[in-house]
Amino acid sequence: DPAAMANMLDFKPQYCIKNGSIMAGPLPVVSADIAAGKVDTVAMLFAVASRSMGRQFGGSSDYKADGVPTSYYYHHPWGWSSQAAHWALMLSHYQAAYNVDEKSLAAVAVQLRKHAMAAPNAVMQTPMSVDDYLASRHIVRPLRLFDLCMVNDGAVCLIVTSADSARNMAQPSVLVAGWGESFVKHSKMRAQVQERLRVQMQAAGAQALNMAGLSLSDIQHFEGYDASTMHLINQLEGFGFADEGAGLEFFKAGHAALDGKLPVNTAGGNLSGSYMQGWSQVAEIVHQLRHTAGERQIEGVETAMSALVQTDQAHPLIFRRGM
């Protein structure tokens, strides 16, 4: 309960809400309430102790009284008993459609590990080679250990205020410029495996860009929700940063590196940085747009997009460096 948490922290806030844990709804809601004059400054706090709790993500073995699995919408009869199973089926279809081998996917994990090694707070900082990737065990074939996000403890706090207030503060402002959302409304199997959520990403991305008054070519930095390497490729192609079937080549060619066409997940993302339900990606954008990211700084970056794309919905956010 947010009021109980505020009391524990000895806060007495005038504005106190709970809006889920993933970085999809909270920031647009808070930004809209600030714009509407309901509140001026908000501390957005997310904390998780998944590793300490011994939490394991995936399908549950528990059943409700009516015999329905508790793992919400997973299709158990088809083996969709975990998030990893979703991404694995997407990858299998992608491999068949574009003649991709398992080795090609290593480029994503290796590149993000390089980024994590330049981020002081990243969990995984041991160098990774393609051979290291290929030596890791399969979790849900064809996905390997380094294809999937981590389970870790951590916390993120974002201070959000009005643009007028931000101009008078010590740090350069980072403006929340636009957002969008779109949901799967038909067969999840077709939407996820065949379309790879491209329809939802295109719709939500257009909303966010239109709100921000920008075009896709204006985006200089992308922070995607890399629950798996394959899902990050889905987002690069789905939002239009890479052509269909060209996402892996985008990584292999170095375009996602700090000096590439579009630096991606520059603090290591969920695969090597930390898994924080999309919150850490927003924090990294703040560092980049303030030009305080140190050795992983993208030169001259002024605009960025983060995206929380789940198995049935897409929520992009667009940010600009303030004056």
CSV table of C-alpha atoms in Angstrom, one decimal:
chain,number,residue,atom,x,y,z
A,1,ASP,CA,0.0,0.0,0.0
A,2,PRO,CA,1.6,3.3,-1.0
A,3,ALA,CA,0.3,5.2,2.0
A,4,ALA,CA,1.8,2.6,4.3
A,5,MET,CA,5.1,2.9,2.5
A,6,ALA,CA,5.1,6.6,2.8
A,7,ASN,CA,4.5,6.3,6.5
A,8,MET,CA,7.4,3.9,6.8
A,9,LEU,CA,9.6,6.5,5.0
A,10,ASP,CA,8.3,9.2,7.3
A,11,PHE,CA,6.6,11.0,4.4
A,12,LYS,CA,3.3,12.8,4.5
A,13,PRO,CA,2.5,13.2,0.8
A,14,GLN,CA,-0.5,15.1,-0.5
A,15,TYR,CA,-0.6,12.8,-3.6
A,16,CYS,CA,-0.1,9.0,-3.2
A,17,ILE,CA,-1.1,6.4,-5.7
A,18,LYS,CA,-0.2,2.8,-6.7
A,19,ASN,CA,-0.2,2.0,-10.4
A,20,GLY,CA,1.2,-1.4,-11.0
A,21,SER,CA,4.9,-2.4,-10.9
A,22,ILE,CA,5.9,-2.3,-14.6
A,23,MET,CA,7.0,0.9,-16.3
A,24,ALA,CA,3.9,1.1,-18.5
A,25,GLY,CA,1.2,3.0,-16.7
A,26,PRO,CA,2.9,4.9,-13.8
A,27,LEU,CA,4.9,7.6,-15.6
A,28,PRO,CA,2.1,8.7,-18.1
A,29,VAL,CA,-0.4,8.8,-15.2
A,30,VAL,CA,1.9,10.9,-13.0
A,31,SER,CA,2.9,13.2,-16.0
A,32,ALA,CA,-0.7,13.8,-16.9
A,33,ASP,CA,-1.7,14.6,-13.3
A,34,ILE,CA,1.2,17.1,-13.1
A,35,ALA,CA,0.1,18.7,-16.4
A,36,ALA,CA,-3.5,18.9,-15.1
A,37,GLY,CA,-2.3,20.7,-11.9
A,38,LYS,CA,-3.2,17.9,-9.5
A,39,VAL,CA,0.3,17.8,-8.1
A,40,ASP,CA,3.6,19.5,-8.7
A,41,THR,CA,6.4,17.1,-7.8
A,42,VAL,CA,6.2,13.3,-7.4
A,43,ALA,CA,8.7,10.7,-6.1
A,44,MET,CA,8.0,7.5,-8.1
A,45,LEU,CA,9.5,4.5,-6.3
A,46,PHE,CA,9.9,0.9,-7.4
A,47,ALA,CA,11.7,-1.7,-5.3
A,48,VAL,CA,12.0,-5.5,-5.6
A,49,ALA,CA,13.7,-8.3,-3.7
A,50,SER,CA,13.1,-11.1,-6.2
A,51,ARG,CA,16.5,-12.7,-5.7
A,52,SER,CA,16.5,-12.6,-1.9
A,53,MET,CA,13.0,-14.1,-1.9
A,54,GLY,CA,14.1,-16.9,-4.2
A,55,ARG,CA,11.4,-16.0,-6.7
A,56,GLN,CA,11.4,-18.0,-10.0
A,57,PHE,CA,9.4,-16.6,-12.9
A,58,GLY,CA,7.3,-18.9,-15.0
A,59,GLY,CA,4.1,-21.0,-15.0
A,60,SER,CA,2.6,-21.9,-11.7
A,61,SER,CA,1.9,-25.5,-10.6
A,62,ASP,CA,-1.0,-24.2,-8.4
A,63,TYR,CA,-4.6,-24.4,-9.6
A,64,LYS,CA,-7.7,-22.5,-8.7
A,65,ALA,CA,-10.9,-24.2,-7.5
A,66,ASP,CA,-12.2,-24.4,-11.0
A,67,GLY,CA,-9.1,-26.2,-12.3
A,68,VAL,CA,-7.7,-23.2,-14.2
A,69,PRO,CA,-3.9,-22.6,-13.9
A,70,THR,CA,-3.0,-19.5,-12.0
A,71,SER,CA,-0.4,-18.4,-14.5
A,72,TYR,CA,-2.8,-15.9,-16.0
A,73,TYR,CA,-3.1,-16.3,-19.8
A,74,TYR,CA,-0.4,-18.9,-20.5
A,75,HIS,CA,-1.5,-21.6,-22.9
A,76,HIS,CA,-0.3,-24.6,-20.9
A,77,PRO,CA,-1.5,-27.4,-23.3
A,78,TRP,CA,0.9,-25.9,-26.0
A,79,GLY,CA,3.8,-25.6,-23.5
A,80,TRP,CA,3.4,-21.8,-22.9
A,81,SER,CA,4.0,-22.3,-19.2
A,82,SER,CA,6.4,-19.4,-18.8
A,83,GLN,CA,7.5,-16.1,-20.4
A,84,ALA,CA,10.6,-17.8,-21.7
A,85,ALA,CA,8.4,-20.2,-23.7
A,86,HIS,CA,6.7,-17.3,-25.4
A,87,TRP,CA,10.0,-15.8,-26.6
A,88,ALA,CA,11.3,-19.3,-27.6
A,89,LEU,CA,8.4,-19.9,-29.9
A,90,MET,CA,8.8,-16.5,-31.4
A,91,LEU,CA,12.5,-17.3,-32.1
A,92,SER,CA,11.7,-20.7,-33.6
A,93,HIS,CA,9.3,-19.0,-36.0
A,94,TYR,CA,11.8,-16.2,-36.7
A,95,GLN,CA,14.6,-18.7,-37.4
A,96,ALA,CA,12.4,-20.6,-39.9
A,97,ALA,CA,11.2,-17.4,-41.6
A,98,TYR,CA,14.6,-15.7,-42.0
A,99,ASN,CA,17.0,-18.7,-42.0
A,100,VAL,CA,18.7,-17.6,-38.7
A,101,ASP,CA,21.0,-19.9,-36.7
A,102,GLU,CA,21.5,-19.8,-32.9
A,103,LYS,CA,24.9,-18.2,-33.2
A,104,SER,CA,23.4,-15.1,-34.7
A,105,LEU,CA,21.5,-14.3,-31.5
A,106,ALA,CA,24.8,-14.1,-29.6
A,107,ALA,CA,25.4,-10.6,-31.0
A,108,VAL,CA,22.6,-9.2,-28.8
A,109,ALA,CA,23.8,-10.7,-25.6
A,110,VAL,CA,27.5,-9.9,-26.2
A,111,GLN,CA,26.8,-6.3,-27.1
A,112,LEU,CA,24.6,-5.6,-24.1
A,113,ARG,CA,27.3,-7.2,-21.8
A,114,LYS,CA,29.8,-4.7,-23.3
A,115,HIS,CA,27.4,-1.9,-22.3
A,116,ALA,CA,26.9,-3.3,-18.8
A,117,MET,CA,30.7,-3.5,-18.3
A,118,ALA,CA,30.7,0.4,-18.5
A,119,ALA,CA,27.8,0.8,-16.1
A,120,PRO,CA,28.9,0.8,-12.4
A,121,ASN,CA,25.6,-0.5,-11.1
A,122,ALA,CA,25.2,-3.3,-13.6
A,123,VAL,CA,24.9,-6.8,-12.1
A,124,MET,CA,26.7,-8.7,-14.9
A,125,GLN,CA,30.1,-7.2,-15.7
A,126,THR,CA,32.2,-10.3,-16.6
A,127,PRO,CA,33.2,-10.1,-20.3
A,128,MET,CA,31.2,-12.4,-22.6
A,129,SER,CA,32.3,-13.8,-26.0
A,130,VAL,CA,30.3,-15.6,-28.6
A,131,ASP,CA,31.9,-18.8,-27.4
A,132,ASP,CA,30.8,-18.1,-23.9
A,133,TYR,CA,27.3,-17.5,-25.1
A,134,LEU,CA,27.2,-20.8,-27.1
A,135,ALA,CA,28.6,-22.7,-24.1
A,136,SER,CA,25.7,-21.6,-21.9
A,137,ARG,CA,22.9,-24.1,-21.4
A,138,HIS,CA,19.5,-24.0,-23.0
A,139,ILE,CA,16.6,-22.9,-20.8
A,140,VAL,CA,13.8,-23.2,-23.3
A,141,ARG,CA,15.3,-24.4,-26.6
A,142,PRO,CA,16.4,-22.5,-28.7
A,143,LEU,CA,16.9,-19.8,-26.0
A,144,ARG,CA,20.0,-20.1,-23.8
A,145,LEU,CA,20.8,-18.8,-20.3
A,146,PHE,CA,22.2,-15.5,-21.7
A,147,ASP,CA,19.1,-15.0,-23.8
A,148,LEU,CA,16.9,-14.4,-20.8
A,149,CYS,CA,16.6,-11.6,-18.3
A,150,MET,CA,18.0,-11.8,-14.8
A,151,VAL,CA,16.4,-12.2,-11.3
A,152,ASN,CA,17.9,-9.6,-9.0
A,153,ASP,CA,17.1,-7.2,-6.1
A,154,GLY,CA,17.1,-3.5,-6.6
A,155,ALA,CA,15.3,-0.2,-6.5
A,156,VAL,CA,14.7,2.9,-8.7
A,157,CYS,CA,13.4,6.3,-7.7
A,158,LEU,CA,12.4,8.9,-10.3
A,159,ILE,CA,11.6,12.5,-9.3
A,160,VAL,CA,9.0,13.9,-11.7
A,161,THR,CA,8.0,17.6,-11.6
A,162,SER,CA,6.6,20.2,-13.9
A,163,ALA,CA,8.7,21.6,-16.8
A,164,ASP,CA,8.6,25.1,-15.2
A,165,SER,CA,9.9,23.8,-11.9
A,166,ALA,CA,12.6,21.7,-13.6
A,167,ARG,CA,14.1,24.7,-15.3
A,168,ASN,CA,15.3,26.1,-11.9
A,169,MET,CA,16.9,22.9,-10.7
A,170,ALA,CA,20.6,22.0,-10.6
A,171,GLN,CA,20.5,19.2,-13.2
A,172,PRO,CA,19.4,19.6,-16.8
A,173,SER,CA,15.8,18.7,-17.3
A,174,VAL,CA,14.6,15.6,-19.1
A,175,LEU,CA,11.2,16.1,-20.6
A,176,VAL,CA,8.5,13.3,-20.9
A,177,ALA,CA,7.5,14.2,-24.4
A,178,GLY,CA,5.1,11.5,-25.5
A,179,TRP,CA,3.6,8.1,-24.9
A,180,GLY,CA,1.3,5.5,-26.4
A,181,GLU,CA,-0.3,2.1,-25.8
A,182,SER,CA,-1.8,-0.7,-27.8
A,183,PHE,CA,-3.2,-4.1,-26.8
A,184,VAL,CA,-3.6,-7.5,-28.6
A,185,LYS,CA,-7.3,-7.9,-29.5
A,186,HIS,CA,-7.2,-11.2,-31.3
A,187,SER,CA,-5.4,-14.6,-31.2
A,188,LYS,CA,-2.3,-14.3,-29.0
A,189,MET,CA,-0.6,-17.1,-30.9
A,190,ARG,CA,-0.8,-15.1,-34.2
A,191,ALA,CA,-0.1,-11.7,-32.5
A,192,GLN,CA,3.0,-13.0,-30.7
A,193,VAL,CA,4.5,-15.6,-33.0
A,194,GLN,CA,3.6,-14.6,-36.5
A,195,GLU,CA,3.3,-10.8,-36.1
A,196,ARG,CA,5.7,-10.6,-33.1
A,197,LEU,CA,3.5,-7.7,-31.7
A,198,ARG,CA,4.5,-5.5,-34.7
A,199,VAL,CA,0.9,-4.3,-35.0
A,200,GLN,CA,0.8,-3.1,-31.4
A,201,MET,CA,4.2,-1.5,-31.6
A,202,GLN,CA,3.4,0.4,-34.7
A,203,ALA,CA,0.2,1.7,-33.3
A,204,ALA,CA,1.6,2.7,-29.9
A,205,GLY,CA,4.8,4.1,-31.5
A,206,ALA,CA,2.8,6.4,-33.8
A,207,GLN,CA,0.8,7.7,-30.8
A,208,ALA,CA,4.0,8.5,-28.9
A,209,LEU,CA,5.8,10.1,-31.8
A,210,ASN,CA,2.8,12.2,-32.7
A,211,MET,CA,2.4,13.4,-29.1
A,212,ALA,CA,6.1,14.3,-28.9
A,213,GLY,CA,6.0,16.0,-32.4
A,214,LEU,CA,8.9,13.8,-33.6
A,215,SER,CA,9.5,11.3,-36.3
A,216,LEU,CA,11.2,7.9,-35.8
A,217,SER,CA,14.4,9.1,-37.4
A,218,ASP,CA,14.6,11.8,-34.7
A,219,ILE,CA,15.1,9.1,-32.0
A,220,GLN,CA,18.8,8.8,-31.1
A,221,HIS,CA,18.7,6.3,-28.2
A,222,PHE,CA,16.5,3.2,-27.6
A,223,GLU,CA,15.9,1.4,-24.3
A,224,GLY,CA,13.9,-1.7,-25.0
A,225,TYR,CA,12.3,-4.2,-22.6
A,226,ASP,CA,14.7,-7.0,-23.2
A,227,ALA,CA,13.0,-9.8,-21.3
A,228,SER,CA,14.9,-11.9,-23.9
A,229,THR,CA,17.3,-11.3,-26.7
A,230,MET,CA,14.6,-12.3,-29.2
A,231,HIS,CA,12.1,-9.8,-27.7
A,232,LEU,CA,14.6,-7.0,-28.1
A,233,ILE,CA,14.9,-7.9,-31.8
A,234,ASN,CA,11.1,-7.9,-31.9
A,235,GLN,CA,11.1,-4.3,-30.7
A,236,LEU,CA,13.8,-3.0,-33.0
A,237,GLU,CA,11.9,-4.3,-36.0
A,238,GLY,CA,8.4,-3.7,-34.6
A,239,PHE,CA,8.9,0.0,-34.0
A,240,GLY,CA,10.7,0.3,-37.3
A,241,PHE,CA,14.3,0.9,-36.3
A,242,ALA,CA,15.3,-2.1,-38.4
A,243,ASP,CA,13.6,-3.8,-41.3
A,244,GLU,CA,11.7,-7.1,-40.8
A,245,GLY,CA,14.2,-9.9,-40.5
A,246,ALA,CA,17.2,-7.5,-40.2
A,247,GLY,CA,17.3,-7.0,-36.4
A,248,LEU,CA,20.1,-9.5,-35.8
A,249,GLU,CA,22.2,-8.0,-38.6
A,250,PHE,CA,21.6,-4.6,-36.9
A,251,PHE,CA,23.4,-5.9,-33.8
A,252,LYS,CA,26.1,-7.8,-35.7
A,253,ALA,CA,27.0,-4.7,-37.7
A,254,GLY,CA,27.5,-2.7,-34.5
A,255,HIS,CA,24.6,-0.4,-35.0
A,256,ALA,CA,23.4,-0.8,-31.4
A,257,ALA,CA,26.8,0.1,-30.0
A,258,LEU,CA,27.4,3.5,-28.3
A,259,ASP,CA,28.8,4.9,-31.5
A,260,GLY,CA,26.3,3.1,-33.7
A,261,LYS,CA,23.3,4.3,-35.7
A,262,LEU,CA,21.0,3.7,-32.6
A,263,PRO,CA,22.6,2.9,-29.3
A,264,VAL,CA,20.5,0.3,-27.5
A,265,ASN,CA,20.2,-0.6,-23.8
A,266,THR,CA,23.4,1.3,-23.0
A,267,ALA,CA,23.5,0.2,-19.3
A,268,GLY,CA,23.1,-3.5,-20.2
A,269,GLY,CA,19.3,-3.7,-20.1
A,270,ASN,CA,17.5,-6.6,-18.4
A,271,LEU,CA,20.0,-9.1,-19.8
A,272,SER,CA,23.1,-7.8,-18.1
A,273,GLY,CA,22.3,-4.5,-16.3
A,274,SER,CA,19.4,-5.3,-14.0
A,275,TYR,CA,15.8,-6.5,-14.3
A,276,MET,CA,13.7,-3.8,-12.9
A,277,GLN,CA,10.4,-4.1,-14.8
A,278,GLY,CA,11.4,-1.4,-17.3
A,279,TRP,CA,12.2,1.3,-14.6
A,280,SER,CA,16.0,1.0,-15.0
A,281,GLN,CA,15.7,1.7,-18.7
A,282,VAL,CA,14.0,5.1,-17.9
A,283,ALA,CA,16.8,5.9,-15.4
A,284,GLU,CA,19.4,5.2,-18.0
A,285,ILE,CA,17.7,7.6,-20.4
A,286,VAL,CA,17.8,10.3,-17.8
A,287,HIS,CA,21.6,9.7,-17.4
A,288,GLN,CA,22.1,9.8,-21.2
A,289,LEU,CA,20.0,12.9,-21.8
A,290,ARG,CA,21.6,14.8,-18.9
A,291,HIS,CA,25.0,13.8,-20.5
A,292,THR,CA,26.1,12.2,-17.2
A,293,ALA,CA,26.6,8.6,-18.3
A,294,GLY,CA,30.4,8.6,-18.1
A,295,GLU,CA,32.2,6.3,-20.4
A,296,ARG,CA,29.0,4.9,-21.9
A,297,GLN,CA,27.8,8.4,-22.8
A,298,ILE,CA,26.2,8.7,-26.3
A,299,GLU,CA,27.7,11.8,-27.9
A,300,GLY,CA,25.3,14.7,-28.4
A,301,VAL,CA,22.2,12.7,-27.6
A,302,GLU,CA,19.0,14.8,-27.3
A,303,THR,CA,16.1,12.3,-27.8
A,304,ALA,CA,15.4,8.8,-26.6
A,305,MET,CA,12.6,6.2,-26.5
A,306,SER,CA,12.0,3.5,-23.9
A,307,ALA,CA,9.5,0.7,-24.6
A,308,LEU,CA,7.7,-1.7,-22.2
A,309,VAL,CA,6.5,-4.4,-24.5
A,310,GLN,CA,4.8,-7.4,-22.9
A,311,THR,CA,3.3,-10.5,-24.4
A,312,ASP,CA,0.1,-8.7,-25.3
A,313,GLN,CA,0.7,-5.0,-25.2
A,314,ALA,CA,3.1,-2.2,-26.1
A,315,HIS,CA,3.9,1.0,-24.1
A,316,PRO,CA,6.5,3.3,-25.6
A,317,LEU,CA,7.7,6.5,-23.9
A,318,ILE,CA,9.6,9.3,-25.6
A,319,PHE,CA,11.9,11.7,-23.8
A,320,ARG,CA,13.8,14.9,-24.9
A,321,ARG,CA,16.6,16.8,-23.3
A,322,GLY,CA,15.3,20.1,-21.9
A,323,MET,CA,16.8,23.5,-22.3
